[in-house]
Amino acid sequence: MPPKKRNSGTTQSKELKPSAESASPDKKESPALSVKKHRDKDAEFVTLCKSLHVTDLVCDRAWMLWKTVQESMDEVADSQKRLWGACLFVSATDMDVACFTLTQVLKEVNLNVKQFLALVRKLDVNLDTISTKVNSALTRLEKKYDVTLALYQRFEKTCKKIFALVSDGKERETMRSCWTMFLLAKGRVLQMEDDLVISFQLLLCTLELCIKRCPPDLLQPLYKSAISKVQSPPTRTSRRNQSKAKSRPPEPEVDLQLLKTLCKENECNAEEVKNVYQTSFSAFLDSPGLSRSPDYPQVNDLNQQYEEHYLKSRDFDGRLFFDRDETVLAPKVEISQVERTPKKNLPDEDTVLIPPQTPIRAAMTSIQQLRGDLPSSGDQPSTNLATYFKNCTVDPTQDVLKRLETLGQAFSQRFGQAVGPRCVVLGRQRFTLGVRLYYKVMEAMLKSEEKRLSVQNFSKLLNDSTFHTSLLACALEVVMATYGESSFKTGGYNYGGGCDSAETNVCFPWILDVVNLAAFDFYKVIESFIKADPTLSKDIVKHLETCENLIMERIAWRMGSPLFELLTQEHEGGAAEQVETPASFNQPLQHNHTAADLYLSPMRPGLRVLPPESPATPSSSSQPQTQPASQTPRLPKSNSLSLFYKKLYRLAYTRLKILCSYLLPSHPELEPIIWTLFQHTLQHEQELMIDRHLDQLMMSAMYAICKVKSVDLRFKTIVTAYKNMPNTNQETFKHVLITEGHYDSIIVFYNQVFMQKLKTNILQYASTRLPTLSPIPQIPRSPYKFPNSPLRVPGSNNVYISPMKSPRMSPGIMTPRSRMLVSIGESFGMSNRFQKINQMVNSSDRSFKRTLDLGSTPKPLKRLRFDVDGQDEADGSKSGGDSTLIQKLAEMS
């Protein structure tokens, strides 16, 4: 029997409690529970199972899981019923049985979404309690909830600006219809319902439709006037005239004037939203059960259709946000620092409204900045770049264009497959932005190389297909990350299974598969890309750095990677040097390699003729290197491999140091011993890394040394601490390659593979006379400087400056916590504004920070004695007539 449909237009929480008639998303998969079969179980547990309409098999499995959890947990802090609900959720998800929705179980155990997800994760007391499938479902649910919450909060704020309050509360009914229609559109259009940007654009499309169909007396003046005159909104009709109203022809596709008003008010690109409307939203309106009639939507019809979608998806009921239901309430958190603004401007100051930084505002700002920083030449090479192409011995222009056409089609199709079948056009938009960024960065790289090498013929570099594909892939990854479609919420893993299949996961390294590029080749371009584009935001730089770490940790070690070919050449070719000598660990990591070095000159001469800061030019790399006759030529060594291992060792030691700080604070003497074994494995037992993860060797090395040193440290303890490290995923210790095609836990890997391979080497550390220990690598600061990060003015504590970003960005967006913005080199106005700055930084009685408790006495800011009577507090020196602050700003601009 199918679930009972709703009849009312409201979604009160009492309706969602499962009943005998309506509980299961699919009765065929959920036959009635036989109470007689479960007399050995707690009666209340069986009652819970019955209320959630679970099958006998799910009931049995959940009870076994509960017994395991009960035995493993030292104490049961939560109520039994809540833990039973978590066990039932895990069992039903693992068995893929559609018994109940997330909302239904939340109602039974009286928890909200965040509390319940945290409780389920607490069940993972052993390595095998929470499977990959369940963890994937949890991650998907959490991200979808966060996105839906952010969308509803923006929806609520936007509706206050759109709809006027009326005595009969008609606007609430309109808002409910709009929200329900949006949820239905999102569910039907997107396969990835956690895509914040496209979801928000769909929300604007839905609002446009509802505003057009809304009676004028329900609209605020701004939106009443924004509707095109052709689009006269419908007036309220009596029952007698409703039949006539329904016979009116459907309205035109989209009201561009209204849509532009919505986009402007929400800082969203109108062209992108229009494309979403014409492709995805328009197709949604044409789907069965929907109508383009001006009198649609009807609340009952929308509720009925959304109910079917919600029961099929088995997660939370999005309509409950509108009812402020307890199960979807936002967790109470402190206001973040970025949202704290000055209490209010003084009467004589210009009013600058600084909006809080919400997820949607952050996304829109990032997109706006990306678009603003791209060249105006569009998706064609600029004049300068075209000149570089023409200066080549072999003009690469046609190959570049042909490659872009081929990869553009592949990217758009794969994007549509992952995000939604109607999103191919959106994929093409993303690709076009990527092409513009690709051209911009390529031109910057070539200008830098020309300045460094004093040559203009880059024929070898610009005719290297791998270089172009890598550069384009990096540009596309930046675009995807800016739009929030590529993230590391799941630790960068792209496994299928459960609700989060690989086909709908576009996080890195998805892009490498789309353009058919090896991860080791992609790594070569990352650092040069970041250095070539100083406008990249700090978040994007961190994202690319995480991509680089993922490559070094795992992706570059996949079977068939070019990395193994280079390693084979190193060992079989008898290279004069090791991949990376331990003696170089305590030397600073030099970051003077460019993309040209890594792509065109992968083989470095053993003895250099040129000084280190002047590597061979791309145009002359094919010429034989001359060496003094008295010196014996050495076999070459890979430049890219050497740099890879330098970074790998430093990453490996950094992660080991973090784990040791968690687990071995009372045994600091073990850290260098563990590092020596770890480093030996990476240098001499590289086959252990094939299709495995760097951290698997790290945890195994730690366990091995603690074992021979008689330090009580269990794998369970190591894994528990490891889960608290940044950028980790449970797959690392639950899904380890044992033999070809066979995977098991980290413990099995240690016993059957790691220990067997390194037994002799491990046992030598049991002696009191230790072998020579590997030097500790010098850990430098990140090579990726953040040119847009604020810099403290020398001699001051609280005065910072930042480079001017795009002039298209508003001051409120650029500096959300600033009281005033100064741009050196541009018109600022009258001199009294500079005096206001001095008054602001010198004042101690009028400048306050907003506190969370508005009723308490505000705490005064620390006084800044900068440039008092021409004296600089830092050195006591007297300055001239100009302000010291302005002098320093001018010097640094």
Short mmCIF file of C-alpha atoms in Angstrom, two decimals, residues 493 554 693-696 699 722 727-736 744-746:
data_model
loop_
_atom_site.label_atom_id
_atom_site.label_comp_id
_atom_site.label_asym_id
_atom_site.label_seq_id
_atom_site.Cartn_x
_atom_site.Cartn_y
_atom_site.Cartn_z
CA TYR A 493 37.82 10.55 -1.72
CA ARG A 554 47.54 9.04 -2.52
CA HIS A 693 47.85 6.22 1.20
CA LEU A 694 50.83 7.95 2.81
CA ASP A 695 49.10 7.93 6.22
CA GLN A 696 48.72 4.16 6.12
CA MET A 699 50.34 4.76 11.24
CA TYR A 722 44.07 10.11 13.44
CA ASN A 727 42.06 16.49 6.02
CA THR A 728 41.55 12.86 6.99
CA ASN A 729 39.00 10.29 5.91
CA GLN A 730 37.96 7.03 7.49
CA GLU A 731 38.65 5.26 4.19
CA THR A 732 42.35 5.61 4.97
CA PHE A 733 42.20 3.07 7.79
CA LYS A 734 39.13 1.07 6.76
CA HIS A 735 39.87 0.46 3.09
CA VAL A 736 43.53 -0.55 2.71
CA ASP A 744 40.72 -4.67 4.56
CA SER A 745 41.48 -2.58 7.65
CA ILE A 746 44.80 -0.98 8.59
#
